[in-house]
PDB file of C-alpha atoms in Angstrom:
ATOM      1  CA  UNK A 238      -2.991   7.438  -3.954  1.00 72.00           C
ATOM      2  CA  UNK A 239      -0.541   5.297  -5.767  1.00 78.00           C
ATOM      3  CA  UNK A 240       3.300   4.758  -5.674  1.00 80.00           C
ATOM      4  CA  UNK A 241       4.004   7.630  -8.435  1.00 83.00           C
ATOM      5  CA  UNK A 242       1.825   9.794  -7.104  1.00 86.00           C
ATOM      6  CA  UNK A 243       3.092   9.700  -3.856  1.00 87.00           C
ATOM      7  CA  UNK A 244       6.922   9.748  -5.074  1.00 87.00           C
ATOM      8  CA  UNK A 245       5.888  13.396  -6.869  1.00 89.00           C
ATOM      9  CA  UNK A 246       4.749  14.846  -3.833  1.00 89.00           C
ATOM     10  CA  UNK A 247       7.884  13.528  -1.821  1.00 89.00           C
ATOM     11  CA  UNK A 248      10.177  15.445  -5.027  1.00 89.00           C
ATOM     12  CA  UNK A 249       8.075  18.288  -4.088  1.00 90.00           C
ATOM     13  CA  UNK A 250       8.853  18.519  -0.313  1.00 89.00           C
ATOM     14  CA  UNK A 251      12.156  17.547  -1.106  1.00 88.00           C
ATOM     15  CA  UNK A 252      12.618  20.521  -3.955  1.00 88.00           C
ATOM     16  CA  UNK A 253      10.611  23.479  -2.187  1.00 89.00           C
ATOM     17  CA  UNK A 254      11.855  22.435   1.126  1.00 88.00           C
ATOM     18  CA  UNK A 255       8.523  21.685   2.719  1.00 90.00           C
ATOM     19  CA  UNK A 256       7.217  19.775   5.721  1.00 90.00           C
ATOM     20  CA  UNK A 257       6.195  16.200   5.423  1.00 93.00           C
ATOM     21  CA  UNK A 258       3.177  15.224   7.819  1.00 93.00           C
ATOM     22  CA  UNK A 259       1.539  11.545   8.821  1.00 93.00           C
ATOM     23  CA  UNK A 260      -2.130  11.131  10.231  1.00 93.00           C
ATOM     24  CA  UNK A 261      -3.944   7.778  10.726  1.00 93.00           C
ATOM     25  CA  UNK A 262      -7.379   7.803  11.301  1.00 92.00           C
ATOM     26  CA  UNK A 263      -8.656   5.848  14.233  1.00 92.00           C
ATOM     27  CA  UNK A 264     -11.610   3.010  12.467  1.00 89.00           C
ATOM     28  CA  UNK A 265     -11.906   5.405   9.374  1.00 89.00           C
ATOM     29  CA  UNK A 266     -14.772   2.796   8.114  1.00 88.00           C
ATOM     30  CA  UNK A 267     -17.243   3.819  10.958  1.00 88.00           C
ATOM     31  CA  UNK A 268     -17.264   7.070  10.186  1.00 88.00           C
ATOM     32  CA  UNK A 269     -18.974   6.173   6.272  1.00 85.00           C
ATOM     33  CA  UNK A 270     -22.555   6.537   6.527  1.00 82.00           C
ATOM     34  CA  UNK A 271     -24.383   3.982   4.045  1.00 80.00           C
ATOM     35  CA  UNK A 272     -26.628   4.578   1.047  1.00 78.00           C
ATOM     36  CA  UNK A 273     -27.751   1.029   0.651  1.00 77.00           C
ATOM     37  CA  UNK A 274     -30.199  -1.268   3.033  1.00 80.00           C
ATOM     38  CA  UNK A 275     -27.903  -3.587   4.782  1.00 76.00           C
ATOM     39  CA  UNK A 276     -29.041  -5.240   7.529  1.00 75.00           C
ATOM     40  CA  UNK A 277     -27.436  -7.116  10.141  1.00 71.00           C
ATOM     41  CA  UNK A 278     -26.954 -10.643  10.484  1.00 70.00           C
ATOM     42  CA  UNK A 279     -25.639 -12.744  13.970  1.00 69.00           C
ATOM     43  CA  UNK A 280     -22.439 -14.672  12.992  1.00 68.00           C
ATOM     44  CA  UNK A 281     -22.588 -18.504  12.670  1.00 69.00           C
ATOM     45  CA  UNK A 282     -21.069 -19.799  16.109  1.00 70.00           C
ATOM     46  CA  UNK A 283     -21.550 -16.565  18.108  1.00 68.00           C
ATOM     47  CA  UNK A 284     -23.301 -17.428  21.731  1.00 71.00           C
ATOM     48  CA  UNK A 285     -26.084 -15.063  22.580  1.00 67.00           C
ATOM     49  CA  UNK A 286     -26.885 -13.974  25.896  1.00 67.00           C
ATOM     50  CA  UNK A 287     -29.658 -15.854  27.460  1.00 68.00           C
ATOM     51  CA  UNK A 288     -31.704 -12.752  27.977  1.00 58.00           C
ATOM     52  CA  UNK A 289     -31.168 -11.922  24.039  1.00 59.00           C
ATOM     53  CA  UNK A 290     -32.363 -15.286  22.487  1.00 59.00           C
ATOM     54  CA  UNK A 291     -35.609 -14.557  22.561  1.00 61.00           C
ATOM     55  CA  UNK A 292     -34.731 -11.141  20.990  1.00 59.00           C
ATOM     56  CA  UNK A 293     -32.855 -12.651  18.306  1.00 56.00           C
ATOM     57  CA  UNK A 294     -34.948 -12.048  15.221  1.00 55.00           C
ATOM     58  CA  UNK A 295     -35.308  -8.286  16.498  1.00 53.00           C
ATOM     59  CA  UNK A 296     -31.311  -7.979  16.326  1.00 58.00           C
ATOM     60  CA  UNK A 297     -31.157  -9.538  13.272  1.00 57.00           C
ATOM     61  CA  UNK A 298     -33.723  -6.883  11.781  1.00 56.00           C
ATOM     62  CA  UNK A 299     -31.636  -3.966  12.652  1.00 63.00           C
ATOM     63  CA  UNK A 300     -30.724  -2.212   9.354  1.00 72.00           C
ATOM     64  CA  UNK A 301     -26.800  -0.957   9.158  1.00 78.00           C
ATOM     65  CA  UNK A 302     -26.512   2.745   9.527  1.00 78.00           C
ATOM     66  CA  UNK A 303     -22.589   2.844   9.203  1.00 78.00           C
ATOM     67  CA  UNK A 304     -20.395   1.121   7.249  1.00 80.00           C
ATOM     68  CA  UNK A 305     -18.614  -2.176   8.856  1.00 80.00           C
ATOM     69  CA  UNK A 306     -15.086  -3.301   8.439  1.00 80.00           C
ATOM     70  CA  UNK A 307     -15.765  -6.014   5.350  1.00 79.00           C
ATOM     71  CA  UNK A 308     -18.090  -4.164   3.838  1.00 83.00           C
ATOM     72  CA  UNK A 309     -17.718  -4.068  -0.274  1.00 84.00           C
ATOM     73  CA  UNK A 310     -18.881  -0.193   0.639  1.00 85.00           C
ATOM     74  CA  UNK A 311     -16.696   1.215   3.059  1.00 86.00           C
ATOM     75  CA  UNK A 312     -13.906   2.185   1.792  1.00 88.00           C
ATOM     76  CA  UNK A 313     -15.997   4.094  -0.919  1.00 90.00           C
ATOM     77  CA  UNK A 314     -18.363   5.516   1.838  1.00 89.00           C
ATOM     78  CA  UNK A 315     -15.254   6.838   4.280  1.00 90.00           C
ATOM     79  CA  UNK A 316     -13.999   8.778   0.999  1.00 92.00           C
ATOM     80  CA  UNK A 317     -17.181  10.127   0.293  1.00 91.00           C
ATOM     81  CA  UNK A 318     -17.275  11.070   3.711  1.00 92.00           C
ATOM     82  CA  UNK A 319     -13.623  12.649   4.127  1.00 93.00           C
ATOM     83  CA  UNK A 320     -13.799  14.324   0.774  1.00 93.00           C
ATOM     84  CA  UNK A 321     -17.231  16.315   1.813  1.00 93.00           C
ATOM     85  CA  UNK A 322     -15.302  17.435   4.853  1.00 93.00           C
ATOM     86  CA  UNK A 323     -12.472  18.282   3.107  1.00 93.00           C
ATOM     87  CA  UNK A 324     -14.178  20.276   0.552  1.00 93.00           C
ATOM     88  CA  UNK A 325     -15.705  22.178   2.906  1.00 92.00           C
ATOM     89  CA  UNK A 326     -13.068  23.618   4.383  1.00 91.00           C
ATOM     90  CA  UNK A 327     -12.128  25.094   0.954  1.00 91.00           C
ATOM     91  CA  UNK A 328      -9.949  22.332  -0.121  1.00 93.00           C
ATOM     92  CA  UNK A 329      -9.804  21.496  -3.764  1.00 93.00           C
ATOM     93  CA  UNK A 330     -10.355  17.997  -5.028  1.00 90.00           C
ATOM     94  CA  UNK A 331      -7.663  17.262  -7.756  1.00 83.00           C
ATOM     95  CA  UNK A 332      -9.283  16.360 -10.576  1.00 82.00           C
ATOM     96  CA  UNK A 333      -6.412  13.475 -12.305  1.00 85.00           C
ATOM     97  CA  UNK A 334      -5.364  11.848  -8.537  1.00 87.00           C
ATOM     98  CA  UNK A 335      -9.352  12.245  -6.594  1.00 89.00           C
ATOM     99  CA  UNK A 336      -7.334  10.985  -3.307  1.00 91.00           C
ATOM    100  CA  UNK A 337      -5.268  14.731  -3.554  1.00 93.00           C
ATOM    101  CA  UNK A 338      -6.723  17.453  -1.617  1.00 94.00           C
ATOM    102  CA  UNK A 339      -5.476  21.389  -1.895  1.00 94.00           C
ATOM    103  CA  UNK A 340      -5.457  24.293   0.031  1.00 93.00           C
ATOM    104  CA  UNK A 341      -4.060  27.819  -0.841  1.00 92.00           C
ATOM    105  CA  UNK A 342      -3.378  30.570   1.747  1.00 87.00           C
ATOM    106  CA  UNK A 343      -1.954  34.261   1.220  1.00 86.00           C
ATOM    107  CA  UNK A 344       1.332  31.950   3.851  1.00 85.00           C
ATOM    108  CA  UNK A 345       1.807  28.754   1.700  1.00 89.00           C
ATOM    109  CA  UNK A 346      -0.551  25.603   1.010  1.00 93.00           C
ATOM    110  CA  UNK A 347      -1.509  21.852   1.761  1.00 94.00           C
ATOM    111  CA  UNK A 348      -1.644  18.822   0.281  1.00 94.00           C
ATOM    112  CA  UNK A 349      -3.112  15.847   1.689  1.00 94.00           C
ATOM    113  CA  UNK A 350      -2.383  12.611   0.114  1.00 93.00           C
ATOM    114  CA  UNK A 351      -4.945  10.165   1.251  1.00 92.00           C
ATOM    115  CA  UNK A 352      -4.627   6.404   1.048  1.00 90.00           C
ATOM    116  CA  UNK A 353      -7.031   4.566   2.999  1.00 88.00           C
ATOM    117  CA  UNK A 354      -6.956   5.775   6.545  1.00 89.00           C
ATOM    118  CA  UNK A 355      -3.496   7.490   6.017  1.00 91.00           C
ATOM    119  CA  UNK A 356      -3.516  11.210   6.128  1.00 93.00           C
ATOM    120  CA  UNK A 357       0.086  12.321   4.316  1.00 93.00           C
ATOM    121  CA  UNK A 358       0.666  16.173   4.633  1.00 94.00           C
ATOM    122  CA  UNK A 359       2.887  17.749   2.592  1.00 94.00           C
ATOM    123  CA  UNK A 360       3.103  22.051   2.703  1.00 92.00           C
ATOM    124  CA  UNK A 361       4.239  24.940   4.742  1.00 92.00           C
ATOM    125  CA  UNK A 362       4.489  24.470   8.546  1.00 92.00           C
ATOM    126  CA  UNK A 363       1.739  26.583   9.407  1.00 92.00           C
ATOM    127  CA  UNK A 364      -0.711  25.577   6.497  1.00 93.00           C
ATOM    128  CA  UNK A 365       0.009  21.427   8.134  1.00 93.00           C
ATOM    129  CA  UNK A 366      -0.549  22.836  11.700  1.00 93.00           C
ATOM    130  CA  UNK A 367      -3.548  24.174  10.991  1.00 92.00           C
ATOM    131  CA  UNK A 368      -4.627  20.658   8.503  1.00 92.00           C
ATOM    132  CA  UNK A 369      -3.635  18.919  11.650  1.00 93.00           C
ATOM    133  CA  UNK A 370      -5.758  20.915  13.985  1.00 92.00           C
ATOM    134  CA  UNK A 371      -9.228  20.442  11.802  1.00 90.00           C
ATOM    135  CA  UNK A 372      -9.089  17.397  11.592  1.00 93.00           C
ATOM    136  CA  UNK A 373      -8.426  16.330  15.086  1.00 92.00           C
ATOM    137  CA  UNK A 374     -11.835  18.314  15.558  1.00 91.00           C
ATOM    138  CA  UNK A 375     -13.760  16.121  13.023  1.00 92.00           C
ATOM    139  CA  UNK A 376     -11.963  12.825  13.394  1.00 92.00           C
ATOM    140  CA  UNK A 377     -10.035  10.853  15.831  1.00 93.00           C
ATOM    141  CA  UNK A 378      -6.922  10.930  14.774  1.00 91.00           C
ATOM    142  CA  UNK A 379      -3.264   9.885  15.398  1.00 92.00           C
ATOM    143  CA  UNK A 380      -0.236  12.390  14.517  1.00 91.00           C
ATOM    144  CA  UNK A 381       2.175  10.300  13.562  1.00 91.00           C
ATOM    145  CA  UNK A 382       4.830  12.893  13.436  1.00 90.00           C
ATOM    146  CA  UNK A 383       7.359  13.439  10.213  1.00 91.00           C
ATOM    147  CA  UNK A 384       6.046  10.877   7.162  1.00 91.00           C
ATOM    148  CA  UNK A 385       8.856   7.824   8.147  1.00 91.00           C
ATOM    149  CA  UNK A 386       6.873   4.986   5.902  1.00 88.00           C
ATOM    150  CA  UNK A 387       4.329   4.983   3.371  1.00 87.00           C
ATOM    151  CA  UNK A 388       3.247   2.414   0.840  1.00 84.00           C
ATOM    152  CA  UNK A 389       6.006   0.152   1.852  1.00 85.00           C
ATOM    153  CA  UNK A 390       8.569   3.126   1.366  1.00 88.00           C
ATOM    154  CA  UNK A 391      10.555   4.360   4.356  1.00 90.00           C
ATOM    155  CA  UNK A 392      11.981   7.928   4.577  1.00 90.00           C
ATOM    156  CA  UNK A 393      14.563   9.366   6.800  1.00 90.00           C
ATOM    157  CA  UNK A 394      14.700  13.096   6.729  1.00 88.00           C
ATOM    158  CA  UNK A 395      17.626  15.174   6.619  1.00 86.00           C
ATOM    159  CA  UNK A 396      18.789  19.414   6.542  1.00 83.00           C
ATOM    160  CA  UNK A 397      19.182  19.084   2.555  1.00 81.00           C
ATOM    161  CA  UNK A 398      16.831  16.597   1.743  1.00 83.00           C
ATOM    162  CA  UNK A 399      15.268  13.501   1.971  1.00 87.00           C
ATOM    163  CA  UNK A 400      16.450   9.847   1.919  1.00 90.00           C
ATOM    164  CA  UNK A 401      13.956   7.251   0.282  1.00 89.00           C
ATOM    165  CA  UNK A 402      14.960   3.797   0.603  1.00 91.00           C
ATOM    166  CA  UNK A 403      13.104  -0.207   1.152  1.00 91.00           C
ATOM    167  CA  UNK A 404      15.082  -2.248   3.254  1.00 91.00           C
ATOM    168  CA  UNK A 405      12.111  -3.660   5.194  1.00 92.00           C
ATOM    169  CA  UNK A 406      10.764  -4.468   2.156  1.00 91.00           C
ATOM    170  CA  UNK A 407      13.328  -5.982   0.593  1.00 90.00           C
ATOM    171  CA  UNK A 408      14.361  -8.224   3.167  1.00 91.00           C
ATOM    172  CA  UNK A 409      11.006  -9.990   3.681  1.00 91.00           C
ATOM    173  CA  UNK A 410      11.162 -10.695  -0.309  1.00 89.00           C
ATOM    174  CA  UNK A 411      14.406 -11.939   0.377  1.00 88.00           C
ATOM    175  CA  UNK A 412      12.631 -13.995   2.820  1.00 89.00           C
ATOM    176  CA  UNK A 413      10.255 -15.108   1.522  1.00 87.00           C
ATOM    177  CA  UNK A 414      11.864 -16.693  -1.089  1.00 84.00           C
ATOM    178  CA  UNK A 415      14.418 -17.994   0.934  1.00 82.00           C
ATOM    179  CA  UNK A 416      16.979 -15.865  -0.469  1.00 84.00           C
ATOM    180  CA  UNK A 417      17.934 -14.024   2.663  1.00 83.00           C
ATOM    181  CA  UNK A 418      20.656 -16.308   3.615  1.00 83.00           C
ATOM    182  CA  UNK A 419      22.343 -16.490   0.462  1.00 81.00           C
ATOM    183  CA  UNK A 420      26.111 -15.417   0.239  1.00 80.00           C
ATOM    184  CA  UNK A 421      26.482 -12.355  -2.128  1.00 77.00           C
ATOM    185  CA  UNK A 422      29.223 -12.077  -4.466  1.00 74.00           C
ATOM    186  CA  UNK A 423      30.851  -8.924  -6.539  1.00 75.00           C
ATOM    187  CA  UNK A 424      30.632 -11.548  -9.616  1.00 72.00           C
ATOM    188  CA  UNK A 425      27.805 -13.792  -9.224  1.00 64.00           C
ATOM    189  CA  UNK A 426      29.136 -15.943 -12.221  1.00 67.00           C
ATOM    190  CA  UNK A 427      27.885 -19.566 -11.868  1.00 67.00           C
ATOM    191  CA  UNK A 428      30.613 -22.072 -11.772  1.00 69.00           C
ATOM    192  CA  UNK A 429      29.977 -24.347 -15.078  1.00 69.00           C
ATOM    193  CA  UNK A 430      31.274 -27.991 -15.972  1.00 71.00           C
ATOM    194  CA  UNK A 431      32.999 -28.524 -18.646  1.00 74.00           C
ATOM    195  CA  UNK A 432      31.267 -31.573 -19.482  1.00 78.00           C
ATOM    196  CA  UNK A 433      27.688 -31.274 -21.010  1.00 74.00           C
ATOM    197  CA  UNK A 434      26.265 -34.305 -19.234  1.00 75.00           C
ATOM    198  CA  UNK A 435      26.865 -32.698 -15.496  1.00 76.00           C
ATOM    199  CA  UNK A 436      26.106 -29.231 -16.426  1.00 74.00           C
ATOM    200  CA  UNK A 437      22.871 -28.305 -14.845  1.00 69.00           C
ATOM    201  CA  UNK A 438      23.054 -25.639 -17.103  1.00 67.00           C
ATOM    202  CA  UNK A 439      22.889 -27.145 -20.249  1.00 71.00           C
ATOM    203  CA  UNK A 440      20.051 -27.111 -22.688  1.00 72.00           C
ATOM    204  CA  UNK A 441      16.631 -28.574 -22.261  1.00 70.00           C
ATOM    205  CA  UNK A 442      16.373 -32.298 -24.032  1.00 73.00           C
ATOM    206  CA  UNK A 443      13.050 -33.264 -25.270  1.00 75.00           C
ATOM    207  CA  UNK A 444      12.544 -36.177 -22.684  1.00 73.00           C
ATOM    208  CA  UNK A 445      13.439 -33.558 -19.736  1.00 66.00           C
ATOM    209  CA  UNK A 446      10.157 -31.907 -17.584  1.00 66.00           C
ATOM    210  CA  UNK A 447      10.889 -28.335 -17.331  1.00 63.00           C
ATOM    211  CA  UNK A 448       9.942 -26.623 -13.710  1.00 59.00           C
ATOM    212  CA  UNK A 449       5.766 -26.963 -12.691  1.00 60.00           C
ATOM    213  CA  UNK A 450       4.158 -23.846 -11.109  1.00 61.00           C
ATOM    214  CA  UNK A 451       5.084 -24.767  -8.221  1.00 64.00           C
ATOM    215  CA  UNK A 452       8.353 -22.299  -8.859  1.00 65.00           C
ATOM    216  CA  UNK A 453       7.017 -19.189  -7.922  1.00 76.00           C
ATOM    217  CA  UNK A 454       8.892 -16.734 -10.595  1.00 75.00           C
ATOM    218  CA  UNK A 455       5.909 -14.942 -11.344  1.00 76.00           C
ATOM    219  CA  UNK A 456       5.348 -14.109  -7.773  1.00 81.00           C
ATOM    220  CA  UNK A 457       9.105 -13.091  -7.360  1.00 82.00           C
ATOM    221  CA  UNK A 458       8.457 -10.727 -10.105  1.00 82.00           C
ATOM    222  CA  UNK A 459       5.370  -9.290  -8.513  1.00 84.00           C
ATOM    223  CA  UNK A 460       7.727  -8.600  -5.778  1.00 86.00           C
ATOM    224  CA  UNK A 461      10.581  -7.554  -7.550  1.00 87.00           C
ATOM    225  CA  UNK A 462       8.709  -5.314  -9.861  1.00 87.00           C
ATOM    226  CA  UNK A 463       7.308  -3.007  -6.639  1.00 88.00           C
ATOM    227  CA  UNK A 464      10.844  -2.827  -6.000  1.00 89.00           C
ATOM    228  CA  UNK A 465      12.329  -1.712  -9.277  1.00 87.00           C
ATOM    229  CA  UNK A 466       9.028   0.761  -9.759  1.00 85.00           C
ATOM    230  CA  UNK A 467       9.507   2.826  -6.419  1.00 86.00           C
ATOM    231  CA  UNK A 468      13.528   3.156  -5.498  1.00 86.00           C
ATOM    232  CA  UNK A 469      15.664  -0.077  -6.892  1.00 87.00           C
ATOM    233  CA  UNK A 470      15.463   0.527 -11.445  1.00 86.00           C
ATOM    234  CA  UNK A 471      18.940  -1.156 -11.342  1.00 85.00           C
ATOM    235  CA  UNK A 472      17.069  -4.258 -10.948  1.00 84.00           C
ATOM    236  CA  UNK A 473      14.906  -4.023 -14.226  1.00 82.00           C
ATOM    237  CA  UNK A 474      17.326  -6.132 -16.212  1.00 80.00           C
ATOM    238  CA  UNK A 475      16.627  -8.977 -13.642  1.00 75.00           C
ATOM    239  CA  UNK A 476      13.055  -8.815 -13.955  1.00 76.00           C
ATOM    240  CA  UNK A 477      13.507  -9.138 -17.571  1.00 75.00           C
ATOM    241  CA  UNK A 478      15.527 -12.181 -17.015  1.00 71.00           C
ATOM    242  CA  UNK A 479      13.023 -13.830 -15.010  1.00 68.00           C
ATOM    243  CA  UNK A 480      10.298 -12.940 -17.568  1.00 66.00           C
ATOM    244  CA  UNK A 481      12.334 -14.758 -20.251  1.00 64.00           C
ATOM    245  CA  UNK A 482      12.473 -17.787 -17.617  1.00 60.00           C
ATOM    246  CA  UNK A 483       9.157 -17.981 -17.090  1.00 58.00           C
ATOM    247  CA  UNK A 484       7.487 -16.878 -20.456  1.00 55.00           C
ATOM    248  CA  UNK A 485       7.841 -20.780 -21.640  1.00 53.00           C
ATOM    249  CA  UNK A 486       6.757 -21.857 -18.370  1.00 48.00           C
ATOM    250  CA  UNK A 487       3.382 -20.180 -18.986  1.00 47.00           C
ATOM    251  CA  UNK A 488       2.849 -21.481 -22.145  1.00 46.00           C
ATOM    252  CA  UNK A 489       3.992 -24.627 -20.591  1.00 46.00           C
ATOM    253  CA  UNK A 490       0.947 -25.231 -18.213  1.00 43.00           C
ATOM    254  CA  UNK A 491      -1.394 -23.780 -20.505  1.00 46.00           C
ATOM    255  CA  UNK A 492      -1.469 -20.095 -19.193  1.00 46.00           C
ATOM    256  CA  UNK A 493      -0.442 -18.378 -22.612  1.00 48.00           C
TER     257      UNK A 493
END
């Protein structure tokens, strides 16, 4: 399940009125059973027992019947496995968004939104009780309550709607790029000199190094660009300003 995806289904709840649900599944990897021959191996540095060493080439014969946590496989075998489930108890696989499940009843329907071990339910009260009930039988599971944050979004839920917002997220960008100090102003305008030689601002000269790649723009704009996509498209004309910076930067040190 991606960002959009997920943003739909929140319009949806928000529109028809409908419940919002969040499951995690407790080690959703070990459930995956494997289709390939893997077979274990002892990590370098790990002390065996004295009684095992002389068992050692026996435990490193065992063949993997589950998938592991770092497995390439896992997260493929878990879907396999939660989508067989699923379809057997008459949900319906969408066919454009595979991590979408749906079930009709004469009372309402369910959606669950799956994104890696996260179970979001979105439906009619009764249709998510029961959703919640099945697969508490099948899986270990922890009800998380009302969805409050998904896929870095955090949502606060109110009588006429829903409220879909990123602080969290924006402050460690902020952070990280030790921006969350800085001193906001209602005109940012930067103050200029009038003389050309002491303006930092002025035009490159052809004897002046321009910034390395050590300047992480193009990791701002990763960061930025979650940002604009999910709640914040105010902030698209920024992102094209920093594209402009660091377009000749690129080319620069050889990466265009």
């Amino acid at each position: 399940m991606d960002a959009i995806t997920f943003r739909f289904l929140m319009s949806l709840a928000a529109s028809q009125n409908l419940e919002m649900y969040l499951m995690d599944v407790v080690t959703a990897y070990l459930y995956g059973s494997l289709e390939n021959e893997i077979y274990m191996k002892i990590p370098e540095g790990l002390k065996m027992p004295e009684d095992l060493k002389s068992k050692a080439k026996e435990i490193c014969s065992v063949r993997l019947q589950r998938s592991l946590y770092g497995l390439k496989q896992s997260g493929r075998m878990w879907y396999n496995r939660l989508s067989e489930y699923l379809l057997s108890k008459d949900y319906v696989n969408n066919a454009i968004c595979p991590c979408v499940f749906i079930k009709k009843s004469s009372s309402g329907f369910v959606i669950i939104a799956v994104y890696v071990d996260d179970l979001n339910m979105i439906g009619t009260q009764k249709e998510i009780d029961d959703a919640r009930t099945h697969m508490k039988e099948e899986f270990e599971m922890k009800d998380l309550g009302k969805t409050k944050f998904c896929l870095g979004l955090q949502i606060e839920h109110f009588q006429d709607g829903i409220f879909v917002h990123q602080s969290n997220y924006t402050k460690r960008v902020l952070k990280r790029f030790y921006m969350d100090k800085a001193t906001p102003l209602s005109t940012p305008m930067v103050n200029r000199s009038l003389d050309v030689e002491k303006d930092p601002f002025r035009p490159c000269e052809d004897n002046e190094e321009v910034l390395g790649p050590e300047v992480p723009y193009m990791s701002a704009i990763g960061g930025l660009m979650y940002l604009a996509n999910c709640t914040r498209p105010d902030i698209a004309l920024l992102l094209i300003c920093l594209q402009d910076i660091v377009r000749p930067l690129r080319a620069d040190i050889g990466m265009e």
